[in-house]
PDB file of C-alpha atoms and ligand atoms in Angstrom:
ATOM      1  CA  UNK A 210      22.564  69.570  94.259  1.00  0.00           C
ATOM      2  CA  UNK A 211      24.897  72.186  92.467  1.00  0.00           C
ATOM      3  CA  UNK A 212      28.286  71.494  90.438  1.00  0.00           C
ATOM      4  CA  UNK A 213      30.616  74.698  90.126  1.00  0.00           C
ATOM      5  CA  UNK A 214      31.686  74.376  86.724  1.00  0.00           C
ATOM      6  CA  UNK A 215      34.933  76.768  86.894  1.00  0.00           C
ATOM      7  CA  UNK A 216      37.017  77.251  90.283  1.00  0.00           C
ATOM      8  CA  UNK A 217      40.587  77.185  90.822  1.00  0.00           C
ATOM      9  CA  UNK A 218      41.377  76.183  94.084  1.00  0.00           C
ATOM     10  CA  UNK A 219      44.931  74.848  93.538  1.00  0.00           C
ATOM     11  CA  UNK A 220      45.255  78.847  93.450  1.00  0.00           C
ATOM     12  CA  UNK A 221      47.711  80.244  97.032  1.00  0.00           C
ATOM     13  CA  UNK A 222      45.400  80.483 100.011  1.00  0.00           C
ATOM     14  CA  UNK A 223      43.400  78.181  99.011  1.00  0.00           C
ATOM     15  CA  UNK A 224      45.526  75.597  97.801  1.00  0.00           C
ATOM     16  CA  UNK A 225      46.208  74.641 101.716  1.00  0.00           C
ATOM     17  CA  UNK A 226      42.752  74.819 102.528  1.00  0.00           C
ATOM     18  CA  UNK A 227      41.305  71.450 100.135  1.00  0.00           C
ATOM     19  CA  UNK A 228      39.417  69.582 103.203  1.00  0.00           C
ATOM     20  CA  UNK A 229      37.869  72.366 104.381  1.00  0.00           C
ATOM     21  CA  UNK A 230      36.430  73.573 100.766  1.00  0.00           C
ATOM     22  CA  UNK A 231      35.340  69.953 100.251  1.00  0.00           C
ATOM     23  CA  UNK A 232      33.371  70.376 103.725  1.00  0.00           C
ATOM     24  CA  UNK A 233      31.882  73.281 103.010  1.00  0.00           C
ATOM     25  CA  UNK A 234      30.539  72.840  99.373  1.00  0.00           C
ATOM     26  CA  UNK A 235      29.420  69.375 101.298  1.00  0.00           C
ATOM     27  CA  UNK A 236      27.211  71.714 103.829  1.00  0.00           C
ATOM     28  CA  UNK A 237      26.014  74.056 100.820  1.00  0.00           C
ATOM     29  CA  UNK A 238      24.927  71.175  98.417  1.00  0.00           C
ATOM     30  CA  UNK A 239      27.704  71.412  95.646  1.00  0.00           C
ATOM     31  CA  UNK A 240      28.714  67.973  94.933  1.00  0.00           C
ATOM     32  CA  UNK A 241      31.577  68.728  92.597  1.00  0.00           C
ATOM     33  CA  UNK A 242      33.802  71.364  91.339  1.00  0.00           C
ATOM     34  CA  UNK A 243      35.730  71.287  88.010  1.00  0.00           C
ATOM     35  CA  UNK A 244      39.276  72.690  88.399  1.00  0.00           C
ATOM     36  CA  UNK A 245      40.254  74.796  85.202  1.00  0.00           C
ATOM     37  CA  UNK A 246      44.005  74.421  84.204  1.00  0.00           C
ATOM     38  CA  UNK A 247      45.428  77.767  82.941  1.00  0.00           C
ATOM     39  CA  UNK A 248      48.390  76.397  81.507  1.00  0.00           C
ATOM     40  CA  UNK A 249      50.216  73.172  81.931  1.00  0.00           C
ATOM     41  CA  UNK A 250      51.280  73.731  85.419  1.00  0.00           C
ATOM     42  CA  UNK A 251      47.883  74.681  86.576  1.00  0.00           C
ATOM     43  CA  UNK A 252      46.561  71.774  84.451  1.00  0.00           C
ATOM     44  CA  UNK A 253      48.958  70.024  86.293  1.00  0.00           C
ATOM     45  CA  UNK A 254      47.586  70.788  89.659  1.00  0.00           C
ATOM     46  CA  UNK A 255      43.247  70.606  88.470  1.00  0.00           C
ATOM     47  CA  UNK A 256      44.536  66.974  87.833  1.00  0.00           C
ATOM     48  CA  UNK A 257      46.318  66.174  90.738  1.00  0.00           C
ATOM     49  CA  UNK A 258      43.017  67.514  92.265  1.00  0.00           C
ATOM     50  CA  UNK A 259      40.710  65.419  90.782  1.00  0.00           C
ATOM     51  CA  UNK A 260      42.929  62.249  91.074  1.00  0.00           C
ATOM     52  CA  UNK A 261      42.707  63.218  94.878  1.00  0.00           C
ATOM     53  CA  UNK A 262      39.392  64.032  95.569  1.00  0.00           C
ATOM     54  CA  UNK A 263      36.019  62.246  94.147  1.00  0.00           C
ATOM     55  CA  UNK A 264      34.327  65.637  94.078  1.00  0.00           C
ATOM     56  CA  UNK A 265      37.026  67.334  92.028  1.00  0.00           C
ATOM     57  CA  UNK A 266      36.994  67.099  88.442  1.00  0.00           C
ATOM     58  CA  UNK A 267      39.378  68.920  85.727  1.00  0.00           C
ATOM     59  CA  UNK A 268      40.136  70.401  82.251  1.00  0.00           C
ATOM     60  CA  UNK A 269      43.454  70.918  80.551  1.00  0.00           C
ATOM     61  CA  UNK A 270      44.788  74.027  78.552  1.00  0.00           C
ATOM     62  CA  UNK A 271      46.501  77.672  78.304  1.00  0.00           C
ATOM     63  CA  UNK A 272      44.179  80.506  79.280  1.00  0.00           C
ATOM     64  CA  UNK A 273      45.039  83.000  77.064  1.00  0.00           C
ATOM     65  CA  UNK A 274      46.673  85.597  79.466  1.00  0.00           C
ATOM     66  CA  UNK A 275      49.037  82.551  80.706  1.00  0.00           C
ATOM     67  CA  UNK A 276      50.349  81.840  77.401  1.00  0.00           C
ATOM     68  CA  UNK A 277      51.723  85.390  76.060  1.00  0.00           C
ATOM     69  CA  UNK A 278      54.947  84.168  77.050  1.00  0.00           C
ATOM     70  CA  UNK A 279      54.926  80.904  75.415  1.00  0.00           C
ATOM     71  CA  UNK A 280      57.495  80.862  72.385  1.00  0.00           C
ATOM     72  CA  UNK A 281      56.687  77.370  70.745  1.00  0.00           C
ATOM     73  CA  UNK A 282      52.791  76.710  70.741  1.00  0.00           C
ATOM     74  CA  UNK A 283      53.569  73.578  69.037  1.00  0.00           C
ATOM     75  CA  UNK A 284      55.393  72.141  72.488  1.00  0.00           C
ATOM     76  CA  UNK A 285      53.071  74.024  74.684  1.00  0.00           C
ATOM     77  CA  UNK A 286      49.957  72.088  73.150  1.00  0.00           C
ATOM     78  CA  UNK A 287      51.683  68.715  73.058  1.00  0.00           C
ATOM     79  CA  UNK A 288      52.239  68.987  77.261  1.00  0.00           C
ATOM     80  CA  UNK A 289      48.540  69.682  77.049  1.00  0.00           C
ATOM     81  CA  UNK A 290      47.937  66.039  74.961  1.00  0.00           C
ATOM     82  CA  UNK A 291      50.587  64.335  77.163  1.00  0.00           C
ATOM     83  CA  UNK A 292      48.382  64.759  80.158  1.00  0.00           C
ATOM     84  CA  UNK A 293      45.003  64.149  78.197  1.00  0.00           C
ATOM     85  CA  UNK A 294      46.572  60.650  76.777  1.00  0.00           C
ATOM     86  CA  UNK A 295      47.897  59.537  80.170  1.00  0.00           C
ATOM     87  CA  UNK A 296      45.312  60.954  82.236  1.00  0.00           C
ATOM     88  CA  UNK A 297      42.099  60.576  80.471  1.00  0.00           C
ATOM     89  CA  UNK A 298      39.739  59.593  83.473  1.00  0.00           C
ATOM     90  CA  UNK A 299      39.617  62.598  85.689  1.00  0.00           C
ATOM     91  CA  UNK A 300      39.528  65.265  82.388  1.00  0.00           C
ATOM     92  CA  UNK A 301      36.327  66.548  81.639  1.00  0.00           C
ATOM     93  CA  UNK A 302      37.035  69.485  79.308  1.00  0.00           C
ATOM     94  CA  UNK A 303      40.032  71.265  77.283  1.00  0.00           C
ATOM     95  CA  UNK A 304      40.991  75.162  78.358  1.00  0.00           C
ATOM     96  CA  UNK A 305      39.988  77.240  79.500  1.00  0.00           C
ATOM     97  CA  UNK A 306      40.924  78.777  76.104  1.00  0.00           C
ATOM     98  CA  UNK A 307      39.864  82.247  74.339  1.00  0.00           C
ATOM     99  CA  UNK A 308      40.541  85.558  73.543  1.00  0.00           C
ATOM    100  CA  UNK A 309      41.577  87.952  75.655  1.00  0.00           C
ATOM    101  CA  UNK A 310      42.302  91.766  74.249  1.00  0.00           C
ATOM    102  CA  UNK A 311      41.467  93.980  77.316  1.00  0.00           C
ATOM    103  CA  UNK A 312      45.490  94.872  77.479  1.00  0.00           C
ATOM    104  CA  UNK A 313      46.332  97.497  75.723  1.00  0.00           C
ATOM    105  CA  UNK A 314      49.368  95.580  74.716  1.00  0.00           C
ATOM    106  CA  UNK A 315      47.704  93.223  72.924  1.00  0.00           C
ATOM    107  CA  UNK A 316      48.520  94.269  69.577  1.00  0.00           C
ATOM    108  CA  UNK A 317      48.342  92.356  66.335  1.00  0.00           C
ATOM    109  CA  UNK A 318      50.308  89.649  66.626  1.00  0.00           C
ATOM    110  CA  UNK A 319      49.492  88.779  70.248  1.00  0.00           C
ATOM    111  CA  UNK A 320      46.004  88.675  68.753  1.00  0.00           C
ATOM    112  CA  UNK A 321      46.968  85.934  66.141  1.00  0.00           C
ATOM    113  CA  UNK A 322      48.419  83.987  68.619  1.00  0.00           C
ATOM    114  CA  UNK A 323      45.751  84.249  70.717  1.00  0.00           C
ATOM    115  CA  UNK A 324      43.533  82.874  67.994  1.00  0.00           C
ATOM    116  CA  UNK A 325      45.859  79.988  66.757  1.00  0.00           C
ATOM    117  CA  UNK A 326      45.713  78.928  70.715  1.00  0.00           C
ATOM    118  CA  UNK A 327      42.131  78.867  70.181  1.00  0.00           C
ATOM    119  CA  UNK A 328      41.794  76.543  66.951  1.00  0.00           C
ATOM    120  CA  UNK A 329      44.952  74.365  68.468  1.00  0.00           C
ATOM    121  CA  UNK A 330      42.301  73.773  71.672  1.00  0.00           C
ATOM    122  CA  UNK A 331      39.298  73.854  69.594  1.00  0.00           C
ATOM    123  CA  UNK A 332      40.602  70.921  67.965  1.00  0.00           C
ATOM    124  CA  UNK A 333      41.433  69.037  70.816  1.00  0.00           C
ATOM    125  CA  UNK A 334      38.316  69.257  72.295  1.00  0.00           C
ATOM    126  CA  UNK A 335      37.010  67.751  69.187  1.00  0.00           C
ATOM    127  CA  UNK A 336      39.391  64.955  68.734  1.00  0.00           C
ATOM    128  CA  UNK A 337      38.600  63.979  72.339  1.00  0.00           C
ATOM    129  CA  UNK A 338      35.254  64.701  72.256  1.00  0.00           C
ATOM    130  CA  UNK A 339      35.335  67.003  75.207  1.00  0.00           C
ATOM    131  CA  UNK A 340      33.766  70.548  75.672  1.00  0.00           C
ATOM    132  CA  UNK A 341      35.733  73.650  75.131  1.00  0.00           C
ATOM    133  CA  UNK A 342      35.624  76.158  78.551  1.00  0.00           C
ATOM    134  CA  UNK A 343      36.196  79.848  76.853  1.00  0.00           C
ATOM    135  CA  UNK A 344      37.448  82.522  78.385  1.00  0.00           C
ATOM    136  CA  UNK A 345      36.534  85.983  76.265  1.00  0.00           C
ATOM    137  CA  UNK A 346      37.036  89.764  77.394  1.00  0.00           C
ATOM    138  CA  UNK A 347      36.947  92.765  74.449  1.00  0.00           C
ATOM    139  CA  UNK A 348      37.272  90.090  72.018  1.00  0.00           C
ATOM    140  CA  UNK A 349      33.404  89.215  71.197  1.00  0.00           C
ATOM    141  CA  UNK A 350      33.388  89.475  67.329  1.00  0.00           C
ATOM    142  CA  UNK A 351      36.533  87.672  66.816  1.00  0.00           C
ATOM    143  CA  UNK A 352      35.154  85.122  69.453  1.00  0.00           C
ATOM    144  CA  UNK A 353      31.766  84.342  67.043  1.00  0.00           C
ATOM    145  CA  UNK A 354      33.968  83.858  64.392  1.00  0.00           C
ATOM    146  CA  UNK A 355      36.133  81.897  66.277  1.00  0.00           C
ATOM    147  CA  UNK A 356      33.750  79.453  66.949  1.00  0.00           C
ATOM    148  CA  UNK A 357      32.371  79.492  63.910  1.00  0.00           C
ATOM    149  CA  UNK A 358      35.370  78.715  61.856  1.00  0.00           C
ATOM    150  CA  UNK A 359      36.855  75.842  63.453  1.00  0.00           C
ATOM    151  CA  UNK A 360      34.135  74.596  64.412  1.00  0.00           C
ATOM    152  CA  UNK A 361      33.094  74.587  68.288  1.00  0.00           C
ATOM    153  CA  UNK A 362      30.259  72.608  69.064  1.00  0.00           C
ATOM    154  CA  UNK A 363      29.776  71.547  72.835  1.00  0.00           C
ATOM    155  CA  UNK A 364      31.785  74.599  75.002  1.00  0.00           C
ATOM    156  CA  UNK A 365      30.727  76.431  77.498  1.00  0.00           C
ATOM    157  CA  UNK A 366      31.093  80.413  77.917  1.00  0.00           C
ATOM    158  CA  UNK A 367      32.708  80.722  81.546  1.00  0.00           C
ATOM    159  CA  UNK A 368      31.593  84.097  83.437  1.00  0.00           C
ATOM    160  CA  UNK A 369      28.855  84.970  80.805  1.00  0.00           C
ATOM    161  CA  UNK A 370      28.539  89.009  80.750  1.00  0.00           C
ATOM    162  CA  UNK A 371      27.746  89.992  77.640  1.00  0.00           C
ATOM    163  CA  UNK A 372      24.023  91.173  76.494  1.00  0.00           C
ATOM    164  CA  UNK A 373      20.996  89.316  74.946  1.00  0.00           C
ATOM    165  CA  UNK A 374      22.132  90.046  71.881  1.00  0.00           C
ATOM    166  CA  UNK A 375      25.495  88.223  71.799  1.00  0.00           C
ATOM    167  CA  UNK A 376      23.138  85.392  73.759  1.00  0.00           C
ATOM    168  CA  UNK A 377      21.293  84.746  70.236  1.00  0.00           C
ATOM    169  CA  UNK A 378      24.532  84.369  68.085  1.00  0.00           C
ATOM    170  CA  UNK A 379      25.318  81.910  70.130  1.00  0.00           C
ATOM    171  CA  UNK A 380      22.276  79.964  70.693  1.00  0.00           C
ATOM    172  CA  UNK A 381      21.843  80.367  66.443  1.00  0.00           C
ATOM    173  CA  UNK A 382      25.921  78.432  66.375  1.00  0.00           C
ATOM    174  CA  UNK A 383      24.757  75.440  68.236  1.00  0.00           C
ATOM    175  CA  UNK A 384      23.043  73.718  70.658  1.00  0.00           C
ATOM    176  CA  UNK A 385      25.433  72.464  72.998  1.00  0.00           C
ATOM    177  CA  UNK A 386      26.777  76.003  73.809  1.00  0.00           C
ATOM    178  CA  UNK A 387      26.411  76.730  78.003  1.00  0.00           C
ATOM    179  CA  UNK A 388      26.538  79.831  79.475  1.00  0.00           C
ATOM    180  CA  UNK A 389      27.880  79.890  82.792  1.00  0.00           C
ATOM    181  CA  UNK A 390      27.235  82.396  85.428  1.00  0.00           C
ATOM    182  CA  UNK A 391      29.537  83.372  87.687  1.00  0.00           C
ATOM    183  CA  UNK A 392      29.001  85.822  91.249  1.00  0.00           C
ATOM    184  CA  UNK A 393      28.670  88.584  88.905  1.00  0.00           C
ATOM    185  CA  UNK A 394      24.838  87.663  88.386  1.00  0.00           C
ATOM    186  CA  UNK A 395      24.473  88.690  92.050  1.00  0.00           C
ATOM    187  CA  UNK A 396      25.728  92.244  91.740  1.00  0.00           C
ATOM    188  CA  UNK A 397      23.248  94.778  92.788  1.00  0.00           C
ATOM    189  CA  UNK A 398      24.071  97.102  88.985  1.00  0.00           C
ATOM    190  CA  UNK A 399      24.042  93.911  86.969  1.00  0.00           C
ATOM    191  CA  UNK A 400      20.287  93.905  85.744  1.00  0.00           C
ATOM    192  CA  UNK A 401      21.205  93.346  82.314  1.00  0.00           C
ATOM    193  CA  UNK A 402      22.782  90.379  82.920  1.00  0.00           C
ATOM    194  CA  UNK A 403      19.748  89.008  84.984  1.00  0.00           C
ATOM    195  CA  UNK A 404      17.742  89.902  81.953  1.00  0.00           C
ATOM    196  CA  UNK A 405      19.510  87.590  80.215  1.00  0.00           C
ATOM    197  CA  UNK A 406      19.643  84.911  82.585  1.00  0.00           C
ATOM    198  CA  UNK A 407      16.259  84.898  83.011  1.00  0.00           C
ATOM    199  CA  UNK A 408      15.636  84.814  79.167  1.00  0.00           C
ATOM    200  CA  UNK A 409      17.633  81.967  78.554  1.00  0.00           C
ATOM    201  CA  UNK A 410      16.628  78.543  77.562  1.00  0.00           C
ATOM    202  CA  UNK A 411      16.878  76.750  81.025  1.00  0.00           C
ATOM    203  CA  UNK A 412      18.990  73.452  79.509  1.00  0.00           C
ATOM    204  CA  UNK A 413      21.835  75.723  78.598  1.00  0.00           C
ATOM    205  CA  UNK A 414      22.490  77.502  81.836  1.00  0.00           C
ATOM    206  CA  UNK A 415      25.322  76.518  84.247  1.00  0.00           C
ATOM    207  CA  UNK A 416      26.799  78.389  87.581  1.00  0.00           C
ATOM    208  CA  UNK A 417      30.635  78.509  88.620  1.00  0.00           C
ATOM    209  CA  UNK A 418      32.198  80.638  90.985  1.00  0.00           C
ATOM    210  CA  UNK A 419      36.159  80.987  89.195  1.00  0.00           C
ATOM    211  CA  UNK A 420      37.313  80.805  93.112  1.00  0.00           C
ATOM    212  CA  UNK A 421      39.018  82.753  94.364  1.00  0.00           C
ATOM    213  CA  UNK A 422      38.202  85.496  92.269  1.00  0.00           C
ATOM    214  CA  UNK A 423      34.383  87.400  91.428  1.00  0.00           C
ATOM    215  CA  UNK A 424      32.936  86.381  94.783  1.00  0.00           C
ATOM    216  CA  UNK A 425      28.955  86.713  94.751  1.00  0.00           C
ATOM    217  CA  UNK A 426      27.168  88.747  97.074  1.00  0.00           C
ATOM    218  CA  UNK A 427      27.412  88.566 100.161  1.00  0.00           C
ATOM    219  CA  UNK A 428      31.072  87.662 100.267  1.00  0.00           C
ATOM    220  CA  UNK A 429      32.173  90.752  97.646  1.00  0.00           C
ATOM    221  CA  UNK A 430      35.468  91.400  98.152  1.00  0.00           C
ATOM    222  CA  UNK A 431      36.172  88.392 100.196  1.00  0.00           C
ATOM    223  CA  UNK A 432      38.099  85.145  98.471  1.00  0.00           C
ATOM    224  CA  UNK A 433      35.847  83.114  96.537  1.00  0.00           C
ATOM    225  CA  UNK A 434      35.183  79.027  97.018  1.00  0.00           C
ATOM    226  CA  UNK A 435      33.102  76.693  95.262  1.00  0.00           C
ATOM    227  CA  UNK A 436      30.391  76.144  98.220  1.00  0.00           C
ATOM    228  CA  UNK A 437      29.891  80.253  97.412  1.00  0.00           C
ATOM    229  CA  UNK A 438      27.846  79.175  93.981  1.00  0.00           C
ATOM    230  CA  UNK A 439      25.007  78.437  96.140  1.00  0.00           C
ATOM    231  CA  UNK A 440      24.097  82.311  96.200  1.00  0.00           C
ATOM    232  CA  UNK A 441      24.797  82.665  92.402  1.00  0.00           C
ATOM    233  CA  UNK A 442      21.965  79.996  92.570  1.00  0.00           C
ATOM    234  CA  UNK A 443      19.701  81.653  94.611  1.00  0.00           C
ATOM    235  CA  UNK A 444      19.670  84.576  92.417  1.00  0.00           C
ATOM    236  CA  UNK A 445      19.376  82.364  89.163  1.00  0.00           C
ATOM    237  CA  UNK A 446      15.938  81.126  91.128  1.00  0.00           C
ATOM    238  CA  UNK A 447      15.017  84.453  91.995  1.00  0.00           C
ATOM    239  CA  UNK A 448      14.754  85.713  88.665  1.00  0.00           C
ATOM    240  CA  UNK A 449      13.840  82.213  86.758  1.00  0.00           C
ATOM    241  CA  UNK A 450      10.294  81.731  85.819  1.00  0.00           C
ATOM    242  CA  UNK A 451      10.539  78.159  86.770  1.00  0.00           C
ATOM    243  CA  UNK A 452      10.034  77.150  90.172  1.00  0.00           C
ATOM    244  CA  UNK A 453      13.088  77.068  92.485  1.00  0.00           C
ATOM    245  CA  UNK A 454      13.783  73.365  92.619  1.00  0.00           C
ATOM    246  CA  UNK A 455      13.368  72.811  89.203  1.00  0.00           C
ATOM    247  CA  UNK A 456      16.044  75.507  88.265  1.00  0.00           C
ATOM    248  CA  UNK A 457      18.324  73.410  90.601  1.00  0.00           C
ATOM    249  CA  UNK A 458      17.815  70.243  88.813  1.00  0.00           C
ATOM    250  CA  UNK A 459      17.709  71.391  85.797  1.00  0.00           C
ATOM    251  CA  UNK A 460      21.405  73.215  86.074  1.00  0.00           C
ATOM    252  CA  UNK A 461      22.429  70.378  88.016  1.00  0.00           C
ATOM    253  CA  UNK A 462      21.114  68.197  84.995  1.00  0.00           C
ATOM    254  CA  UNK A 463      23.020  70.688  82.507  1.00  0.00           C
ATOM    255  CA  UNK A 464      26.082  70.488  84.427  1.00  0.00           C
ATOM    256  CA  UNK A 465      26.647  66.512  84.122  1.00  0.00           C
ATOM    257  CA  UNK A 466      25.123  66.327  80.401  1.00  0.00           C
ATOM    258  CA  UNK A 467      27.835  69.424  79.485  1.00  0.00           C
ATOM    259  CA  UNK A 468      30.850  67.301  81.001  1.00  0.00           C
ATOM    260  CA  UNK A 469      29.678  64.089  80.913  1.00  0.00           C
ATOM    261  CA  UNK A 470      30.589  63.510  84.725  1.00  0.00           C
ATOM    262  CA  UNK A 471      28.291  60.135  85.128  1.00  0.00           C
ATOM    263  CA  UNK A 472      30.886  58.308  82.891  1.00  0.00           C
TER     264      UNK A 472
HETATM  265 ZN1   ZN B 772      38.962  80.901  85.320  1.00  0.00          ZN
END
């Protein structure tokens, strides 16, 4: 069994397509996907999801691309705590959140808003005792000290790409941090990032797909779903040392323990 930890399917084209995605992560073995909200309306729409469907779960928050528009943070973040004090069942995590400076027109002051996002979420997810989903491109420095400072304790890195190196500051913050591999890990020039998934302690790996984008191999190019994270799988048992079914039930064991989904 397989949860895809990040997917947006409330995204256009596949928005209209919810039965069939359901059936076919039911034919691949993925028994839930979390929907990530990328700013209230999207949060909007992971939790309409998840009221809908058993096998949908979802988190609340401003990705930080979706919020460079936003003039009062202070009302942005309340819409956020609106829907986690009315709809507390079906959320399973806060973002995803993060930093994001791969724009060159992310100058100084986009960067300090980025980061009071960050600590506004950070603090949510504490309050509520919910994990933090982070988002981070060009930002990794600021990112450790991020979640150092305020403090993060359970999150979980979505789309892990960074090296072994970067792996160790986090595993030396805390011991709830995931990192989450998306169809990248199946890319025939990503060895480096195999390395590291192979290195990794296997109780803090996850797999997601962020449908519709970064399909895995074979389906490059094509739009992504969440039955698709059964290849970013395969891989993941390719290179583990542990045997196949034990990397499956171990992720799948990760996966429930990180969100708490057997509440
Ligand atoms: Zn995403």
């Amino acid at each position: 069994m397989i949860v895809d930890t990040h997917a947006h399917t409330y995204f256009p084209g596949l928005g209209e397509r919810q039965e069939e995605i359901l059936a076919n992560m039911r034919d691949a073995g993925v028994s839930a996907a979390i929907q990530i909200g990328t700013s209230v309306e999207t949060s909007r729409q992971s939790l309409d999801l998840a009221k809908r469907y058993g096998n949908f779960f979802a988190t609340v928050g401003w990705h930080p691309c979706d919020c460079q528009h936003v003039q009062d943070i202070e009302a942005a973040m309340r819409a956020i705590k609106i829907l986690l004090q009315t709809e507390p069942e079906k959320i399973v995590g806060i973002g995803e959140t993060g930093l994001d400076y791969h724009y060159d027109t992310t100058g100084r002051h986009e960067k300090i808003r980025q980061r009071e996002f960050f600590a506004r979420h950070a603090d949510l997810a504490g309050r509520y005792d919910l994990p933090l989903v982070i988002h981070t491109r060009d930002a990794w420095d600021d990112m450790i000290t991020c979640i150092r400072d305020f403090p993060v304790r359970r999150a979980i890195m979505h789309s892990y790409s960074d090296d072994w190196e970067a792996a160790q500051q986090l595993l030396a913050i805390s011991d709830e941090i995931y990192f989450s591999f998306s169809g990248m890990l199946t890319y025939r020039k990503n060895d480096t990032l195999r390395n590291v998934a192979s290195r990794l302690p296997i109780d803090r790996i996850l797999v997601e797909t962020d449908a519709p984008f970064l399909s895995p191999e074979p389906f490059r190019g094509r739009q992504n779903e969440p039955a698709f994270v059964r290849h970013t799988l395969s891989v993941l048992q390719h290179i583990r040392p542990e045997p196949p079914e034990a990397v499956e039930q171990a992720v799948y064991d990760n996966s429930i323990r990180c969100f708490r989904l057997a509440k």
